[in-house]
Short mmCIF file of C-alpha atoms in Angstrom, two decimals:
data_model
loop_
_atom_site.label_atom_id
_atom_site.label_comp_id
_atom_site.label_asym_id
_atom_site.label_seq_id
_atom_site.Cartn_x
_atom_site.Cartn_y
_atom_site.Cartn_z
CA MET U 49 -28.00 -31.69 -24.42
CA SER U 50 -28.89 -27.88 -24.64
CA LYS U 51 -26.45 -25.14 -25.04
CA PHE U 52 -26.36 -21.55 -24.87
CA SER U 53 -24.28 -18.83 -26.85
CA VAL U 54 -21.98 -15.76 -25.65
CA ILE U 55 -22.58 -13.49 -28.14
CA SER U 56 -19.16 -10.71 -28.26
CA PRO U 57 -20.17 -7.40 -27.66
CA ILE U 58 -17.31 -6.58 -30.08
CA ASP U 59 -18.88 -7.51 -33.30
CA GLY U 60 -21.80 -9.30 -32.25
CA THR U 61 -20.75 -12.93 -33.19
CA GLU U 62 -20.45 -15.82 -31.52
CA ALA U 63 -17.65 -15.96 -28.96
CA LEU U 64 -18.57 -19.55 -27.79
CA SER U 65 -20.92 -22.15 -26.95
CA VAL U 66 -20.99 -23.88 -23.65
CA ASP U 67 -23.27 -26.88 -22.73
CA TYR U 68 -25.83 -26.76 -19.75
CA SER U 69 -25.00 -29.15 -16.93
CA THR U 70 -27.48 -31.78 -17.34
CA ASP U 71 -29.73 -32.88 -14.21
CA GLU U 72 -27.24 -36.13 -13.55
CA GLN U 73 -24.16 -33.54 -13.75
CA ILE U 74 -26.17 -30.77 -11.14
CA GLN U 75 -27.01 -33.70 -8.89
CA GLN U 76 -23.39 -35.21 -9.12
CA ALA U 77 -22.05 -32.05 -8.20
CA LEU U 78 -24.52 -31.62 -5.15
CA ASP U 79 -23.29 -34.99 -3.56
CA ALA U 80 -19.86 -34.32 -4.12
CA ALA U 81 -19.78 -31.13 -2.30
CA ARG U 82 -22.16 -32.65 0.53
CA GLN U 83 -19.31 -35.63 0.76
CA ALA U 84 -16.44 -33.55 0.32
CA GLN U 85 -17.24 -30.70 2.89
CA SER U 86 -16.53 -32.58 5.98
CA VAL U 87 -13.01 -33.42 4.69
CA TRP U 88 -12.47 -29.62 3.71
CA LYS U 89 -13.65 -28.69 7.07
CA GLY U 90 -11.27 -30.93 8.80
CA LEU U 91 -8.41 -29.76 7.28
CA SER U 92 -6.41 -26.81 9.31
CA LEU U 93 -7.19 -23.34 8.74
CA VAL U 94 -3.65 -23.16 7.59
CA GLU U 95 -4.08 -25.96 4.91
CA ARG U 96 -7.12 -24.35 3.65
CA LYS U 97 -5.67 -21.09 3.17
CA SER U 98 -2.44 -22.71 1.37
CA LEU U 99 -4.50 -24.24 -1.18
CA VAL U 100 -6.57 -21.16 -1.89
CA SER U 101 -3.39 -19.06 -2.25
CA LYS U 102 -1.96 -21.20 -5.00
CA ALA U 103 -5.38 -21.01 -6.43
CA VAL U 104 -4.86 -17.32 -6.28
CA ASP U 105 -1.09 -17.60 -7.87
CA TRP U 106 -2.51 -19.84 -10.76
CA LEU U 107 -5.12 -16.87 -11.61
CA VAL U 108 -2.31 -14.39 -11.34
CA SER U 109 -0.14 -16.14 -13.34
CA HIS U 110 -2.66 -16.28 -16.00
CA LYS U 111 -3.64 -12.80 -16.18
CA ASP U 112 -2.97 -12.39 -19.98
CA GLU U 113 -5.74 -15.59 -20.52
CA ILE U 114 -8.05 -13.80 -17.85
CA ALA U 115 -8.01 -10.28 -19.57
CA LYS U 116 -8.65 -11.52 -23.19
CA SER U 117 -11.49 -13.50 -21.59
CA ILE U 118 -12.94 -10.27 -20.01
CA THR U 119 -12.51 -8.66 -23.15
CA THR U 120 -13.93 -10.99 -25.21
CA CYS U 121 -17.31 -11.56 -23.75
CA ILE U 122 -18.09 -8.05 -21.78
CA GLY U 123 -16.08 -5.82 -24.26
CA ARG U 124 -13.73 -4.26 -21.73
CA PRO U 125 -11.04 -2.44 -23.57
CA ILE U 126 -8.19 -4.94 -23.47
CA SER U 127 -6.02 -1.93 -21.87
CA GLN U 128 -8.22 -2.01 -18.98
CA SER U 129 -8.86 -5.75 -18.19
CA PRO U 130 -5.91 -6.51 -17.00
CA GLY U 131 -6.72 -4.35 -13.68
CA GLU U 132 -9.28 -6.98 -12.62
CA VAL U 133 -6.62 -9.42 -11.98
CA ARG U 134 -4.88 -7.11 -9.66
CA GLY U 135 -8.13 -5.95 -8.01
CA LEU U 136 -8.55 -9.92 -7.61
CA GLU U 137 -5.28 -10.54 -6.02
CA GLU U 138 -5.67 -7.68 -3.44
CA ARG U 139 -9.30 -8.77 -2.61
CA ALA U 140 -8.37 -12.44 -2.16
CA ARG U 141 -4.87 -11.90 -0.44
CA TYR U 142 -6.53 -9.70 2.07
CA MET U 143 -9.11 -12.45 2.72
CA ILE U 144 -6.80 -15.09 3.07
CA ASP U 145 -4.72 -12.54 5.43
CA VAL U 146 -7.57 -11.94 8.02
CA ALA U 147 -8.73 -15.59 8.31
CA GLU U 148 -7.31 -16.40 11.30
CA GLN U 149 -8.29 -13.08 13.02
CA ALA U 150 -12.30 -13.16 11.48
CA LEU U 151 -12.54 -16.78 12.64
CA ALA U 152 -10.84 -16.71 15.91
CA ASP U 153 -12.72 -18.01 18.98
CA ILE U 154 -14.60 -15.48 20.79
CA VAL U 155 -14.02 -15.73 24.45
CA PRO U 156 -15.76 -13.95 27.20
CA THR U 157 -15.04 -12.80 30.53
CA PRO U 158 -13.60 -15.69 32.68
CA LYS U 159 -15.95 -17.44 35.18
CA GLU U 160 -14.38 -19.93 37.84
CA GLY U 161 -15.15 -23.72 37.13
CA PHE U 162 -16.25 -23.13 33.25
CA LYS U 163 -14.49 -22.78 29.96
CA ARG U 164 -16.67 -20.83 27.59
CA TYR U 165 -15.97 -19.84 23.96
CA LEU U 166 -17.82 -19.41 20.89
CA ARG U 167 -16.64 -20.71 17.67
CA ARG U 168 -17.09 -19.85 14.06
CA GLU U 169 -18.17 -23.12 12.02
CA PRO U 170 -18.72 -23.39 8.33
CA LEU U 171 -22.43 -23.51 6.98
CA GLY U 172 -21.73 -26.29 4.64
CA THR U 173 -22.20 -25.55 0.82
CA VAL U 174 -22.17 -21.96 -0.58
CA MET U 175 -23.63 -21.43 -3.82
CA ILE U 176 -22.24 -18.31 -5.81
CA ILE U 177 -24.18 -16.89 -8.61
CA ALA U 178 -21.57 -14.27 -10.01
CA PRO U 179 -22.48 -11.45 -12.75
CA TRP U 180 -20.82 -10.70 -16.08
CA ASN U 181 -19.68 -6.93 -15.48
CA TYR U 182 -16.91 -7.98 -13.50
CA PRO U 183 -16.74 -11.36 -13.51
CA PHE U 184 -13.74 -12.17 -11.31
CA LEU U 185 -13.83 -9.26 -8.69
CA THR U 186 -17.39 -10.04 -8.02
CA ALA U 187 -16.95 -13.82 -7.57
CA VAL U 188 -13.82 -13.75 -5.60
CA ASN U 189 -15.22 -11.72 -2.70
CA ALA U 190 -17.31 -14.80 -1.80
CA ILE U 191 -15.33 -17.91 -3.24
CA VAL U 192 -12.04 -17.02 -1.00
CA PRO U 193 -13.84 -16.47 2.06
CA ALA U 194 -16.60 -19.32 1.79
CA LEU U 195 -13.72 -21.60 0.95
CA VAL U 196 -11.38 -20.33 3.46
CA ALA U 197 -14.24 -20.86 6.43
CA GLY U 198 -14.13 -24.44 5.33
CA ASN U 199 -17.41 -24.78 3.02
CA THR U 200 -17.70 -26.26 -0.42
CA VAL U 201 -18.55 -24.10 -3.10
CA LEU U 202 -20.86 -24.38 -6.18
CA LEU U 203 -20.19 -21.44 -8.74
CA LYS U 204 -23.06 -20.60 -10.97
CA HIS U 205 -21.58 -17.64 -13.27
CA ALA U 206 -23.60 -15.49 -15.79
CA SER U 207 -24.07 -17.13 -18.94
CA GLN U 208 -22.32 -14.03 -20.58
CA THR U 209 -19.16 -15.24 -18.79
CA PRO U 210 -18.52 -19.03 -18.80
CA LEU U 211 -14.88 -18.63 -19.14
CA ALA U 212 -14.57 -16.53 -16.08
CA ALA U 213 -16.33 -19.97 -14.46
CA GLN U 214 -13.70 -22.70 -16.65
CA LEU U 215 -10.81 -20.33 -15.45
CA PHE U 216 -11.92 -20.25 -11.89
CA GLN U 217 -12.01 -23.94 -12.34
CA GLN U 218 -8.57 -24.40 -13.44
CA ALA U 219 -7.03 -22.63 -10.82
CA PHE U 220 -8.44 -24.58 -8.08
CA ASP U 221 -8.03 -28.00 -9.93
CA ALA U 222 -4.25 -26.84 -10.41
CA ALA U 223 -4.30 -25.72 -6.61
CA GLY U 224 -5.16 -29.55 -5.44
CA LEU U 225 -8.34 -28.62 -3.72
CA PRO U 226 -9.85 -31.94 -2.54
CA LYS U 227 -12.62 -33.23 -5.21
CA GLY U 228 -16.05 -31.83 -4.70
CA VAL U 229 -14.65 -28.68 -2.81
CA PHE U 230 -15.16 -26.32 -5.74
CA GLN U 231 -17.41 -26.85 -8.65
CA THR U 232 -18.76 -25.09 -11.54
CA LEU U 233 -22.34 -25.45 -13.01
CA TYR U 234 -23.98 -24.03 -16.26
CA MET U 235 -27.54 -23.79 -15.23
CA THR U 236 -30.65 -22.01 -16.82
CA HIS U 237 -32.79 -20.26 -14.32
CA SER U 238 -34.86 -22.72 -13.74
CA ALA U 239 -32.38 -25.16 -12.87
CA THR U 240 -30.93 -22.81 -10.40
CA GLU U 241 -34.28 -22.86 -8.61
CA ARG U 242 -34.58 -26.18 -8.32
CA VAL U 243 -31.05 -26.74 -6.75
CA LEU U 244 -31.79 -23.86 -4.26
CA ARG U 245 -35.16 -25.25 -3.29
CA ALA U 246 -33.58 -28.67 -2.29
CA ASP U 247 -31.54 -29.49 0.74
CA TYR U 248 -27.90 -29.33 -0.91
CA VAL U 249 -26.85 -25.65 -0.33
CA ASP U 250 -26.88 -23.76 3.18
CA PHE U 251 -26.15 -20.05 1.74
CA VAL U 252 -26.39 -18.57 -1.48
CA ALA U 253 -24.39 -15.44 -2.78
CA PHE U 254 -26.13 -13.51 -5.47
CA THR U 255 -24.77 -10.43 -7.55
CA GLY U 256 -27.41 -8.99 -9.88
CA SER U 257 -30.73 -7.12 -10.86
CA VAL U 258 -32.87 -6.32 -7.74
CA GLU U 259 -35.72 -8.38 -9.75
CA GLY U 260 -33.17 -11.38 -9.69
CA GLY U 261 -32.54 -10.50 -5.86
CA LYS U 262 -36.41 -11.01 -5.12
CA ARG U 263 -36.50 -14.36 -7.22
CA ILE U 264 -33.83 -15.84 -5.28
CA GLN U 265 -35.08 -14.70 -1.84
CA SER U 266 -38.71 -15.92 -3.03
CA THR U 267 -37.06 -19.22 -3.84
CA ILE U 268 -35.45 -20.00 -0.73
CA SER U 269 -38.14 -18.76 1.42
CA GLU U 270 -39.48 -22.07 2.65
CA ARG U 271 -36.08 -23.35 3.55
CA PHE U 272 -33.70 -21.79 6.90
CA ILE U 273 -30.83 -20.64 5.02
CA GLY U 274 -29.10 -17.38 4.17
CA ALA U 275 -28.80 -15.32 1.51
CA GLY U 276 -26.29 -12.36 0.64
CA LEU U 277 -27.80 -10.08 -2.12
CA GLU U 278 -25.96 -7.57 -3.46
CA LEU U 279 -28.39 -5.80 -6.06
CA GLY U 280 -28.84 -2.34 -7.74
CA GLY U 281 -27.26 1.02 -7.59
CA LYS U 282 -27.99 4.64 -8.43
CA ASP U 283 -24.72 6.03 -6.86
CA PRO U 284 -24.74 9.64 -6.06
CA ALA U 285 -21.79 11.81 -5.85
CA TYR U 286 -21.99 15.34 -4.58
CA VAL U 287 -19.24 18.53 -5.21
CA ARG U 288 -19.14 20.92 -2.67
CA ALA U 289 -18.31 24.40 -2.98
CA ASP U 290 -14.83 24.13 -1.59
CA ALA U 291 -14.08 20.90 -3.90
CA ASP U 292 -10.96 20.80 -6.30
CA VAL U 293 -13.14 21.35 -9.60
CA ASP U 294 -10.77 20.04 -11.96
CA PHE U 295 -9.51 16.82 -9.56
CA ALA U 296 -13.49 16.12 -8.85
CA ALA U 297 -14.03 16.50 -12.51
CA GLU U 298 -11.65 14.04 -13.65
CA ASN U 299 -12.29 11.50 -11.10
CA LEU U 300 -16.20 11.34 -11.67
CA VAL U 301 -15.59 10.70 -15.44
CA ASP U 302 -13.87 7.96 -14.79
CA GLY U 303 -16.25 6.80 -11.67
CA SER U 304 -19.27 7.41 -14.34
CA PHE U 305 -17.71 6.04 -17.51
CA PHE U 306 -15.28 3.01 -16.55
CA ASN U 307 -16.49 -0.51 -17.83
CA SER U 308 -18.91 1.54 -20.05
CA GLY U 309 -20.87 2.69 -16.74
CA GLN U 310 -21.48 -0.88 -15.99
CA SER U 311 -20.59 -0.95 -12.55
CA CYS U 312 -22.88 -1.35 -9.50
CA CYS U 313 -20.82 1.39 -7.40
CA GLY U 314 -20.28 3.58 -10.60
CA VAL U 315 -21.23 7.03 -10.42
CA GLU U 316 -24.81 7.65 -12.06
CA ARG U 317 -25.52 10.88 -10.99
CA ILE U 318 -23.98 14.36 -9.64
CA TYR U 319 -24.90 17.29 -7.75
CA VAL U 320 -22.91 20.23 -7.58
CA HIS U 321 -22.99 23.14 -5.34
CA ALA U 322 -24.55 26.00 -7.83
CA SER U 323 -21.58 28.31 -7.05
CA ILE U 324 -19.02 25.88 -9.22
CA PHE U 325 -21.49 24.15 -11.38
CA ASP U 326 -20.70 25.62 -14.66
CA ALA U 327 -16.74 25.22 -13.95
CA PHE U 328 -17.19 21.99 -13.09
CA VAL U 329 -19.54 20.83 -16.05
CA ALA U 330 -16.93 22.54 -18.35
CA LYS U 331 -14.14 20.69 -17.04
CA PHE U 332 -16.17 17.17 -16.96
CA VAL U 333 -17.23 17.62 -20.56
CA GLU U 334 -13.81 18.51 -21.83
CA VAL U 335 -12.21 15.14 -20.15
CA THR U 336 -15.12 12.94 -21.45
CA LYS U 337 -14.20 13.99 -25.09
CA GLN U 338 -10.71 12.75 -24.51
CA TYR U 339 -12.34 9.20 -24.29
CA LYS U 340 -11.89 7.05 -27.41
CA LEU U 341 -14.56 4.80 -28.25
CA GLY U 342 -13.89 1.44 -30.50
CA ASN U 343 -12.87 -1.92 -30.44
CA PRO U 344 -11.54 -3.17 -27.20
CA THR U 345 -8.90 -5.07 -28.59
CA ASP U 346 -7.45 -1.98 -29.77
CA PRO U 347 -4.55 -1.03 -27.02
CA SER U 348 -5.41 2.46 -27.58
CA VAL U 349 -9.13 2.60 -26.82
CA ASN U 350 -10.37 3.14 -23.33
CA LEU U 351 -14.23 2.97 -24.03
CA GLY U 352 -15.75 -0.18 -25.47
CA PRO U 353 -18.85 -1.29 -26.03
CA MET U 354 -21.40 -1.95 -23.71
CA VAL U 355 -22.47 -5.85 -23.29
CA SER U 356 -25.02 -6.15 -25.66
CA ALA U 357 -27.06 -3.82 -28.26
CA ALA U 358 -30.27 -4.39 -26.16
CA ALA U 359 -28.04 -2.65 -22.77
CA ALA U 360 -27.13 0.13 -25.05
CA ALA U 361 -30.62 0.51 -26.37
CA ASN U 362 -32.00 0.97 -22.82
CA VAL U 363 -29.48 3.84 -22.46
CA LYS U 364 -30.87 5.29 -25.32
CA ALA U 365 -34.12 4.91 -24.16
CA GLN U 366 -33.37 6.87 -20.91
CA ILE U 367 -31.44 10.00 -22.61
CA GLU U 368 -34.55 10.44 -25.08
CA GLU U 369 -36.94 10.48 -22.11
CA ALA U 370 -34.55 12.93 -20.35
CA VAL U 371 -34.26 15.22 -23.23
CA ALA U 372 -37.90 15.08 -24.02
CA LYS U 373 -38.36 16.54 -20.17
CA GLY U 374 -36.13 18.97 -20.90
CA ALA U 375 -32.67 17.58 -20.25
CA LYS U 376 -29.73 18.98 -22.47
CA LYS U 377 -27.14 16.77 -24.00
CA LEU U 378 -23.88 18.31 -23.96
CA ILE U 379 -22.26 15.69 -25.86
CA ASP U 380 -22.04 15.24 -29.69
CA GLU U 381 -22.10 11.39 -30.78
CA SER U 382 -20.08 12.63 -33.95
CA LEU U 383 -16.96 13.21 -31.75
CA PHE U 384 -17.28 8.94 -31.28
CA PRO U 385 -17.64 7.47 -34.51
CA ALA U 386 -17.58 4.26 -33.40
CA HIS U 387 -21.21 5.09 -31.60
CA ALA U 388 -23.54 3.29 -33.77
CA GLU U 389 -27.67 2.40 -33.18
CA GLY U 390 -28.67 -0.72 -33.31
CA THR U 391 -25.06 -1.76 -32.07
CA ALA U 392 -23.38 -2.22 -28.74
CA TYR U 393 -21.35 1.00 -29.00
CA HIS U 394 -22.63 3.62 -27.29
CA ALA U 395 -20.99 7.25 -26.69
CA PRO U 396 -20.67 8.49 -23.11
CA GLN U 397 -23.34 11.09 -22.44
CA VAL U 398 -23.50 13.85 -20.05
CA LEU U 399 -26.89 15.58 -19.36
CA ILE U 400 -27.74 19.25 -17.34
CA ASN U 401 -30.88 20.73 -16.95
CA VAL U 402 -32.05 17.32 -15.06
CA ASP U 403 -34.19 16.55 -12.27
CA HIS U 404 -35.90 13.55 -10.48
CA SER U 405 -38.96 13.47 -12.80
CA MET U 406 -36.54 11.80 -14.96
CA SER U 407 -35.78 8.14 -14.59
CA VAL U 408 -31.94 9.04 -15.48
CA MET U 409 -31.75 10.50 -12.35
CA THR U 410 -33.82 7.77 -10.43
CA GLU U 411 -33.78 4.29 -12.32
CA GLU U 412 -30.38 2.32 -12.63
CA SER U 413 -28.48 3.01 -16.35
CA PHE U 414 -25.63 0.61 -15.90
CA GLY U 415 -24.30 2.40 -19.06
CA PRO U 416 -22.13 5.55 -20.05
CA VAL U 417 -24.83 8.33 -19.16
CA VAL U 418 -24.62 10.51 -16.13
CA GLY U 419 -27.13 13.56 -14.95
CA ILE U 420 -25.39 16.54 -13.08
CA MET U 421 -27.67 18.69 -11.90
CA ALA U 422 -26.78 21.98 -9.38
CA VAL U 423 -27.93 22.01 -5.77
CA ALA U 424 -27.74 25.28 -3.22
CA ASP U 425 -26.35 23.74 -0.55
CA ASP U 426 -25.42 20.80 1.44
CA GLU U 427 -29.21 20.35 2.87
CA GLU U 428 -30.15 20.04 -0.70
CA ALA U 429 -27.57 17.49 -2.04
CA ILE U 430 -28.79 15.20 0.98
CA ARG U 431 -32.21 15.40 0.32
CA MET U 432 -31.31 14.83 -3.44
CA MET U 433 -28.84 12.09 -2.63
CA ASN U 434 -31.54 10.31 -0.37
CA ASP U 435 -34.00 10.32 -3.06
CA SER U 436 -33.41 6.97 -4.44
CA CYS U 437 -34.47 3.31 -3.77
CA TYR U 438 -30.79 2.37 -3.53
CA GLY U 439 -28.08 2.89 -1.36
CA LEU U 440 -24.41 1.34 -2.26
CA THR U 441 -22.19 4.28 -2.13
CA ALA U 442 -21.98 7.98 -2.34
CA SER U 443 -18.98 10.33 -2.67
CA ILE U 444 -18.48 14.10 -1.29
CA TRP U 445 -15.57 16.19 -3.09
CA THR U 446 -14.92 18.38 -0.60
CA LYS U 447 -11.48 19.86 1.25
CA ASP U 448 -13.37 19.44 4.54
CA GLN U 449 -13.13 16.05 6.29
CA GLU U 450 -15.60 16.74 9.05
CA ALA U 451 -18.31 18.17 6.88
CA ALA U 452 -17.74 15.17 4.61
CA GLU U 453 -18.38 13.16 7.62
CA ALA U 454 -21.33 14.94 8.95
CA ILE U 455 -22.74 14.53 5.43
CA GLY U 456 -21.95 10.87 5.43
CA SER U 457 -23.92 10.02 8.41
CA ARG U 458 -27.09 11.41 6.83
CA ILE U 459 -26.98 9.51 4.02
CA ALA U 460 -28.73 6.48 3.33
CA THR U 461 -25.52 4.36 1.88
CA GLY U 462 -23.51 1.17 2.35
CA THR U 463 -20.15 3.14 2.07
CA VAL U 464 -19.25 6.76 2.11
CA PHE U 465 -16.29 7.84 0.05
CA MET U 466 -14.53 11.42 0.24
CA ASN U 467 -12.01 12.75 -2.62
CA ARG U 468 -12.51 9.02 -4.49
CA CYS U 469 -15.12 6.60 -5.82
CA ASP U 470 -16.21 3.52 -8.03
CA TYR U 471 -13.56 1.85 -5.31
CA LEU U 472 -13.83 -1.26 -2.96
CA ASP U 473 -11.06 -1.32 -0.25
CA PRO U 474 -11.02 -5.10 0.75
CA ALA U 475 -10.59 -3.86 4.55
CA LEU U 476 -14.02 -2.55 4.49
CA ALA U 477 -17.36 -4.52 4.60
CA TRP U 478 -19.12 -4.24 1.21
CA THR U 479 -22.72 -3.85 1.77
CA GLY U 480 -25.58 -1.57 1.21
CA VAL U 481 -29.16 -0.73 2.40
CA LYS U 482 -32.68 -0.40 0.42
CA ASP U 483 -33.08 -2.28 -2.75
CA THR U 484 -29.33 -2.32 -3.08
CA GLY U 485 -29.67 -5.58 -0.85
CA ARG U 486 -28.63 -7.27 2.24
CA GLY U 487 -25.70 -9.02 3.64
CA ILE U 488 -21.77 -8.24 3.66
CA SER U 489 -18.64 -9.20 1.75
CA LEU U 490 -14.93 -8.24 2.41
CA SER U 491 -13.48 -6.99 5.48
CA GLU U 492 -13.54 -9.75 8.57
CA LEU U 493 -17.07 -9.20 8.62
CA GLY U 494 -17.27 -10.90 5.28
CA TYR U 495 -16.54 -14.11 7.01
CA HIS U 496 -19.77 -13.59 9.40
CA GLN U 497 -22.38 -14.58 6.77
CA LEU U 498 -20.36 -17.56 5.55
CA THR U 499 -19.88 -19.10 9.03
CA ARG U 500 -22.21 -20.20 11.89
CA VAL U 501 -21.39 -19.75 15.77
CA LYS U 502 -21.68 -22.62 17.97
CA SER U 503 -21.40 -22.07 21.49
CA TYR U 504 -19.45 -24.12 24.04
CA HIS U 505 -20.09 -24.24 27.57
CA LEU U 506 -17.38 -26.69 29.66
CA ARG U 507 -17.90 -27.46 33.10
CA ASP U 508 -15.17 -28.58 35.80
CA ALA U 509 -16.16 -32.11 36.91
#
């Protein structure tokens, strides 16, 4: 039986070793999911909501164990890891609460002699392929609505975060879901592709890289099943001339460097009106220097290692390329003693004199680096923000809500923020454009891609 190891970025040692699911175990899981689906669908919505709620209760009650697993596997500071459980609960509770409305029958204008309505039904079995960077938050976006809607779920988590998969399994087992309704599988890429090609999975929800999304789409191309693909991001912020400079800088530092910048909706490029550029940059650098990089098990640390030494090396390469093309580094790495080449520990870096010839302004960094560029006006800011192959979120920092809405209407993005960033409101659809992918999670609309519509056209005898 083959295994995979989880190397903790804290110290580069093996945190745990996990057996891959065998072909027999995978087939048993697929058969169990198919058999369980009719039973699960047959329960009332109230019953399904109750059982899923119990699983959420279990997860919340095990928040310390969850936080420790996050810190161990990806290096997020233990001072911040518990926040993922709070976010998980907020999203899960919201999606459970809106299920009745989201899944309610749609009744057209009455027509004499007929009863007509549209009803949402579960798709069948949903495979969720979850990423490592927010191992509970990202997975819950699909797990909860898929189950509440009446689907069975197969969870294939990232190889860096098998502990998250194990904890999810324990939660749903403790909640008492029927056997086969929720199962976890530990699979290689090739095994995952074989499952997706077979006639056992009715929808796949994938969060990951653009290349991974293309591979998923190619794999299912000969089948008539849907896919939700949440892929890359290079999210911009625009600080207008009327913005509160200190407020914008403090929030954008957090939006850029939380989770060591390893967030799909983290801020990776900032455009600032030229009239306040110097003041904004000075404040941004001041706040950045207050961060403490170090061992994430230390409660005083608020910036941990990246997920791997290789990830840190990619960020370093982007910075070096930008500097070679004329960019200027504003952070002296010696201010962060834990910063060390060849390890996962990378100091936050702020770059100016940047432009779009540099990969740091156009390609996903997924690390603690941000470029800040001066712009002359709204028109230039809009042009720069749209000069990207991605479109997940964009934030506008201003006192003028009307201007923010007008600018937002012209940005190719899934979410427009004003005076905030890097947050998912479960009442709003989480979606993107261009290479950020397709599909919707969260909000009432998040139930739509996890169900199909059946029309009932009943004529009186």
